[in-house]
Amino acid sequence: MQYAVLGTGVVGRTIAAKLASVGHEVAIGTRDPQATLARSEADAMGTPPFAHWHQDHPEVRLETFADATASADAVVNATSGAAALDVLARAGAENLDGKLLLDIANPLDFSQGMPPSLNPVNTDSLGEQIQRAFPGVKVVKTLNTMNSAVMVDPARVAGEHHVFVSGDDADAKKAATELLVSFGWPAAAVLDLGDITTARGTEMLLPIWLRLWGALGHADFNFHIQGARAAS
Amino acid sequence: MQYAVLGTGVVGRTIAAKLASVGHEVAIGTRDPQATLARSEADAMGTPPFAHWHQDHPEVRLETFADATASADAVVNATSGAAALDVLARAGAENLDGKLLLDIANPLDFSQGMPPSLNPVNTDSLGEQIQRAFPGVKVVKTLNTMNSAVMVDPARVAGEHHVFVSGDDADAKKAATELLVSFGWPAAAVLDLGDITTARGTEMLLPIWLRLWGALGHADFNFHIQGARAAS
């Protein structure tokens, strides 16, 4: 499969490298590939420049959002949530139509300082916003409830733990589940919450995730729904 | 210890019965005890009238909010979240001062239909609102992330799972933890998230709790933070 990963940050890089390692062709999408490659300083979060990472991952192409998406069979939204709709518009509705879109982002608003707020919240979610804005794409919200290192290496967290999927298209959720299994997730760890409105629930996990990160002092943890097995 | 449980619904009844069963004196607080006892019909949620329950639990007193709170050493807020501040005002700041207040409620707003919204959300929580409104009380937010049957009988959910505590007073959190242990919670299952602002995180778990309830078809589940043990 050909994947487009939208976003050049740690999450995008981590997912892109994993997709390539399990045998997919991967292009990372960015606004301006030359500008992305030209950066030589770490960003405000201390993330090393993209070009450094790219030297170790030459198998991953770097292209514009539109070029990466046009050639892809499936797309991963790994942008910061606030940028997602703008980035997807640049990727192009015509390039997204009919494809699986894994939305792994969270709509965190850092503008008021830490801890961030969620926007939208309660009666809407980023996953729903994307599905409404691009009705031809098949949005599956998943992986947004954990650190990116855990997304691609679930065994970092010992014991059973869950990854949620939310979406309106059953086949798209099946394809997303197969991808998760190829990442190392046991099929039984994939918990289907229902339609895309259930993304409200997983996005609203972020505030306690951030507090747990603070309380535990590390990010190698994940949510396990104890008792889920009793489901009919 | 003498406990006041504010709220006559399923949660209040369940907690009151458990407190009595582990040896505490318990008074349930209500606005008008005579009116509460006079009701003979199930409510809109199908909950049987209080008087029926009370026949099986004569050891639990029914008093006004103020009377129940005045004689109590510790108080449990088991109201619907929207009513909490009004109920606590009726209980009386002078009756709450210096006492442990276990806030097990969630600020769910059902006015716009199902699923309910949270209000406040993001930058505030019911736990914080109570602590601000009654600065003399020692609020510990806990037990609000699960069904009431699980609160008082954690073994209903097989395997390890967590109960969170949030609060500004270390001694109050210690007392809350001891109470949880007396309910059957292993001490290692009590996860201290930090100060009362961390209640935002646990209250914002409710949307996914509601979706899980729908997806699983039962309420005998709970959150387990896999990897929490690695905490320093």
GROMACS .gro file of C-alpha atoms in nm, chain B:
model
  232
  233MET     CA    1  -1.713   0.773   6.170
  234GLN     CA    2  -2.033   0.959   6.091
  235TYR     CA    3  -2.097   1.009   5.721
  236ALA     CA    4  -2.345   1.231   5.542
  237VAL     CA    5  -2.434   1.118   5.192
  238LEU     CA    6  -2.594   1.399   4.993
  239GLY     CA    7  -2.829   1.258   4.731
  240THR     CA    8  -3.105   0.997   4.742
  241GLY     CA    9  -3.051   0.842   4.397
  242VAL     CA   10  -2.895   0.507   4.313
  243VAL     CA   11  -2.540   0.635   4.373
  244GLY     CA   12  -2.623   0.786   4.711
  245ARG     CA   13  -2.811   0.476   4.824
  246THR     CA   14  -2.532   0.245   4.709
  247ILE     CA   15  -2.261   0.443   4.888
  248ALA     CA   16  -2.472   0.486   5.203
  249ALA     CA   17  -2.539   0.111   5.227
  250LYS     CA   18  -2.170   0.035   5.180
  251LEU     CA   19  -2.060   0.289   5.440
  252ALA     CA   20  -2.306   0.137   5.689
  253SER     CA   21  -2.191  -0.215   5.605
  254VAL     CA   22  -1.829  -0.131   5.688
  255GLY     CA   23  -1.930   0.009   6.025
  256HIS     CA   24  -2.000   0.379   5.984
  257GLU     CA   25  -2.303   0.573   6.100
  258VAL     CA   26  -2.470   0.716   5.794
  259ALA     CA   27  -2.730   0.981   5.730
  260ILE     CA   28  -2.856   1.047   5.378
  261GLY     CA   29  -2.929   1.413   5.321
  262THR     CA   30  -3.224   1.534   5.118
  263ARG     CA   31  -3.409   1.861   5.074
  264ASP     CA   32  -3.728   1.751   5.245
  265PRO     CA   33  -3.719   1.412   5.418
  266GLN     CA   34  -4.098   1.387   5.443
  267ALA     CA   35  -4.138   1.452   5.070
  268THR     CA   36  -3.864   1.201   4.986
  269LEU     CA   37  -4.032   0.934   5.199
  270ALA     CA   38  -4.379   1.016   5.063
  271ARG     CA   39  -4.288   0.935   4.701
  272SER     CA   40  -4.442   0.605   4.596
  273GLU     CA   41  -4.360   0.594   4.225
  274ALA     CA   42  -4.039   0.509   4.044
  275ASP     CA   43  -3.869   0.815   3.895
  276ALA     CA   44  -3.817   0.886   3.525
  277MET     CA   45  -3.507   0.662   3.523
  278GLY     CA   46  -3.702   0.372   3.674
  279THR     CA   47  -3.538   0.403   4.016
  280PRO     CA   48  -3.772   0.266   4.283
  281PRO     CA   49  -3.897   0.513   4.543
  282PHE     CA   50  -3.660   0.586   4.832
  283ALA     CA   51  -3.901   0.449   5.092
  284HIS     CA   52  -3.877   0.101   4.939
  285TRP     CA   53  -3.499   0.106   4.963
  286HIS     CA   54  -3.516   0.251   5.314
  287GLN     CA   55  -3.722  -0.044   5.440
  288ASP     CA   56  -3.420  -0.263   5.367
  289HIS     CA   57  -3.174  -0.014   5.518
  290PRO     CA   58  -3.331   0.116   5.838
  291GLU     CA   59  -2.983   0.172   5.981
  292VAL     CA   60  -2.936   0.466   5.741
  293ARG     CA   61  -3.102   0.784   5.866
  294LEU     CA   62  -3.278   1.027   5.632
  295GLU     CA   63  -3.237   1.391   5.729
  296THR     CA   64  -3.219   1.737   5.576
  297PHE     CA   65  -2.896   1.822   5.398
  298ALA     CA   66  -2.802   2.051   5.687
  299ASP     CA   67  -2.885   1.807   5.968
  300ALA     CA   68  -2.706   1.518   5.799
  301THR     CA   69  -2.398   1.730   5.736
  302ALA     CA   70  -2.390   1.896   6.079
  303SER     CA   71  -2.352   1.565   6.260
  304ALA     CA   72  -2.110   1.413   6.009
  305ASP     CA   73  -1.733   1.376   6.024
  306ALA     CA   74  -1.717   1.340   5.647
  307VAL     CA   75  -1.950   1.409   5.357
  308VAL     CA   76  -2.013   1.240   5.020
  309ASN     CA   77  -2.145   1.446   4.731
  310ALA     CA   78  -2.363   1.195   4.545
  311THR     CA   79  -2.595   1.450   4.388
  312SER     CA   80  -2.641   1.496   4.018
  313GLY     CA   81  -2.358   1.730   3.929
  314ALA     CA   82  -2.582   2.016   3.820
  315ALA     CA   83  -2.740   2.026   4.168
  316ALA     CA   84  -2.421   1.995   4.370
  317LEU     CA   85  -2.343   2.356   4.454
  318ASP     CA   86  -2.702   2.430   4.554
  319VAL     CA   87  -2.718   2.118   4.768
  320LEU     CA   88  -2.388   2.200   4.940
  321ALA     CA   89  -2.513   2.553   5.010
  322ARG     CA   90  -2.819   2.398   5.177
  323ALA     CA   91  -2.589   2.165   5.371
  324GLY     CA   92  -2.420   2.483   5.496
  325ALA     CA   93  -2.062   2.603   5.474
  326GLU     CA   94  -2.043   2.608   5.855
  327ASN     CA   95  -2.137   2.239   5.863
  328LEU     CA   96  -1.881   2.151   5.597
  329ASP     CA   97  -1.584   2.344   5.734
  330GLY     CA   98  -1.275   2.136   5.799
  331LYS     CA   99  -1.438   1.810   5.686
  332LEU     CA  100  -1.347   1.564   5.415
  333LEU     CA  101  -1.581   1.591   5.118
  334LEU     CA  102  -1.572   1.300   4.877
  335ASP     CA  103  -1.697   1.439   4.547
  336ILE     CA  104  -1.811   1.139   4.342
  337ALA     CA  105  -2.043   1.334   4.109
  338ASN     CA  106  -1.999   1.441   3.747
  339PRO     CA  107  -2.123   1.766   3.596
  340LEU     CA  108  -2.331   1.605   3.322
  341ASP     CA  109  -2.577   1.827   3.140
  342PHE     CA  110  -2.870   1.630   3.000
  343SER     CA  111  -3.060   1.940   2.887
  344GLN     CA  112  -2.957   1.895   2.522
  345GLY     CA  113  -3.046   1.524   2.512
  346MET     CA  114  -2.821   1.220   2.491
  347PRO     CA  115  -2.532   1.184   2.512
  348PRO     CA  116  -2.497   1.447   2.786
  349SER     CA  117  -2.240   1.724   2.775
  350LEU     CA  118  -1.996   1.811   3.051
  351ASN     CA  119  -2.025   2.154   3.207
  352PRO     CA  120  -1.781   2.283   3.322
  353VAL     CA  121  -1.513   2.132   3.106
  354ASN     CA  122  -1.152   2.191   3.002
  355THR     CA  123  -1.047   2.482   3.227
  356ASP     CA  124  -1.261   2.398   3.530
  357SER     CA  125  -1.430   2.102   3.696
  358LEU     CA  126  -1.708   2.036   3.945
  359GLY     CA  127  -1.442   1.936   4.197
  360GLU     CA  128  -1.273   2.274   4.165
  361GLN     CA  129  -1.604   2.462   4.173
  362ILE     CA  130  -1.689   2.296   4.504
  363GLN     CA  131  -1.343   2.363   4.647
  364ARG     CA  132  -1.365   2.732   4.547
  365ALA     CA  133  -1.720   2.774   4.678
  366PHE     CA  134  -1.638   2.603   5.011
  367PRO     CA  135  -1.270   2.676   5.079
  368GLY     CA  136  -1.295   2.529   5.431
  369VAL     CA  137  -1.389   2.181   5.310
  370LYS     CA  138  -1.130   1.927   5.195
  371VAL     CA  139  -1.249   1.807   4.855
  372VAL     CA  140  -1.126   1.475   4.724
  373LYS     CA  141  -1.257   1.388   4.380
  374THR     CA  142  -1.281   1.011   4.348
  375LEU     CA  143  -1.498   0.719   4.231
  376ASN     CA  144  -1.661   0.934   3.960
  377THR     CA  145  -1.517   0.725   3.676
  378MET     CA  146  -1.725   0.410   3.720
  379ASN     CA  147  -2.070   0.267   3.784
  380SER     CA  148  -2.185   0.283   4.148
  381ALA     CA  149  -2.199  -0.098   4.175
  382VAL     CA  150  -1.827  -0.106   4.095
  383MET     CA  151  -1.748   0.179   4.336
  384VAL     CA  152  -1.848  -0.035   4.635
  385ASP     CA  153  -1.756  -0.377   4.496
  386PRO     CA  154  -1.445  -0.346   4.280
  387ALA     CA  155  -1.422  -0.726   4.250
  388ARG     CA  156  -1.723  -0.710   4.015
  389VAL     CA  157  -1.460  -0.626   3.752
  390ALA     CA  158  -1.206  -0.909   3.727
  391GLY     CA  159  -0.839  -0.812   3.716
  392GLU     CA  160  -0.662  -0.493   3.813
  393HIS     CA  161  -0.826  -0.155   3.760
  394HIS     CA  162  -0.785   0.191   3.903
  395VAL     CA  163  -0.969   0.445   4.109
  396PHE     CA  164  -0.834   0.800   4.086
  397VAL     CA  165  -0.801   1.059   4.362
  398SER     CA  166  -0.759   1.433   4.307
  399GLY     CA  167  -0.731   1.692   4.582
  400ASP     CA  168  -0.530   1.968   4.743
  401ASP     CA  169  -0.505   1.816   5.092
  402ALA     CA  170  -0.269   1.521   5.136
  403ASP     CA  171  -0.430   1.406   5.463
  404ALA     CA  172  -0.774   1.415   5.305
  405LYS     CA  173  -0.649   1.203   5.016
  406LYS     CA  174  -0.499   0.961   5.267
  407ALA     CA  175  -0.832   0.936   5.450
  408ALA     CA  176  -1.013   0.887   5.119
  409THR     CA  177  -0.770   0.613   5.026
  410GLU     CA  178  -0.829   0.435   5.356
  411LEU     CA  179  -1.202   0.447   5.292
  412LEU     CA  180  -1.151   0.306   4.942
  413VAL     CA  181  -0.944   0.022   5.088
  414SER     CA  182  -1.226  -0.050   5.334
  415PHE     CA  183  -1.457  -0.076   5.028
  416GLY     CA  184  -1.234  -0.351   4.886
  417TRP     CA  185  -0.997  -0.149   4.667
  418PRO     CA  186  -0.635  -0.266   4.683
  419ALA     CA  187  -0.416   0.026   4.796
  420ALA     CA  188  -0.217  -0.015   4.473
  421ALA     CA  189  -0.536   0.049   4.273
  422VAL     CA  190  -0.568   0.403   4.412
  423LEU     CA  191  -0.393   0.638   4.169
  424ASP     CA  192  -0.323   0.989   4.302
  425LEU     CA  193  -0.333   1.227   4.006
  426GLY     CA  194  -0.238   1.538   4.202
  427ASP     CA  195  -0.425   1.852   4.303
  428ILE     CA  196  -0.795   1.919   4.256
  429THR     CA  197  -0.741   2.059   3.905
  430THR     CA  198  -0.672   1.701   3.795
  431ALA     CA  199  -1.045   1.640   3.848
  432ARG     CA  200  -1.084   1.792   3.500
  433GLY     CA  201  -0.920   1.479   3.364
  434THR     CA  202  -1.136   1.230   3.550
  435GLU     CA  203  -1.459   1.417   3.481
  436MET     CA  204  -1.369   1.426   3.110
  437LEU     CA  205  -1.354   1.045   3.116
  438LEU     CA  206  -1.732   1.036   3.132
  439PRO     CA  207  -1.794   1.072   2.758
  440ILE     CA  208  -1.585   0.764   2.677
  441TRP     CA  209  -1.733   0.582   2.977
  442LEU     CA  210  -2.080   0.639   2.830
  443ARG     CA  211  -1.966   0.521   2.485
  444LEU     CA  212  -1.804   0.210   2.634
  445TRP     CA  213  -2.125   0.135   2.823
  446GLY     CA  214  -2.304   0.146   2.489
  447ALA     CA  215  -2.042  -0.054   2.299
  448LEU     CA  216  -2.001  -0.324   2.567
  449GLY     CA  217  -2.365  -0.346   2.669
  450HIS     CA  218  -2.291  -0.356   3.042
  451ALA     CA  219  -2.143  -0.133   3.312
  452ASP     CA  220  -1.915  -0.382   3.488
  453PHE     CA  221  -1.596  -0.236   3.345
  454ASN     CA  222  -1.339   0.013   3.463
  455PHE     CA  223  -1.026   0.192   3.351
  456HIS     CA  224  -0.691   0.034   3.420
  457ILE     CA  225  -0.381   0.237   3.348
  458GLN     CA  226  -0.146  -0.023   3.210
  459GLY     CA  227   0.214   0.078   3.278
  460ALA     CA  228   0.132   0.286   3.587
  461ARG     CA  229   0.342   0.050   3.799
  462ALA     CA  230   0.661   0.176   3.637
  463ALA     CA  231   0.607   0.507   3.818
  464SER     CA  232   0.902   0.615   4.026
   0.00000   0.00000   0.00000
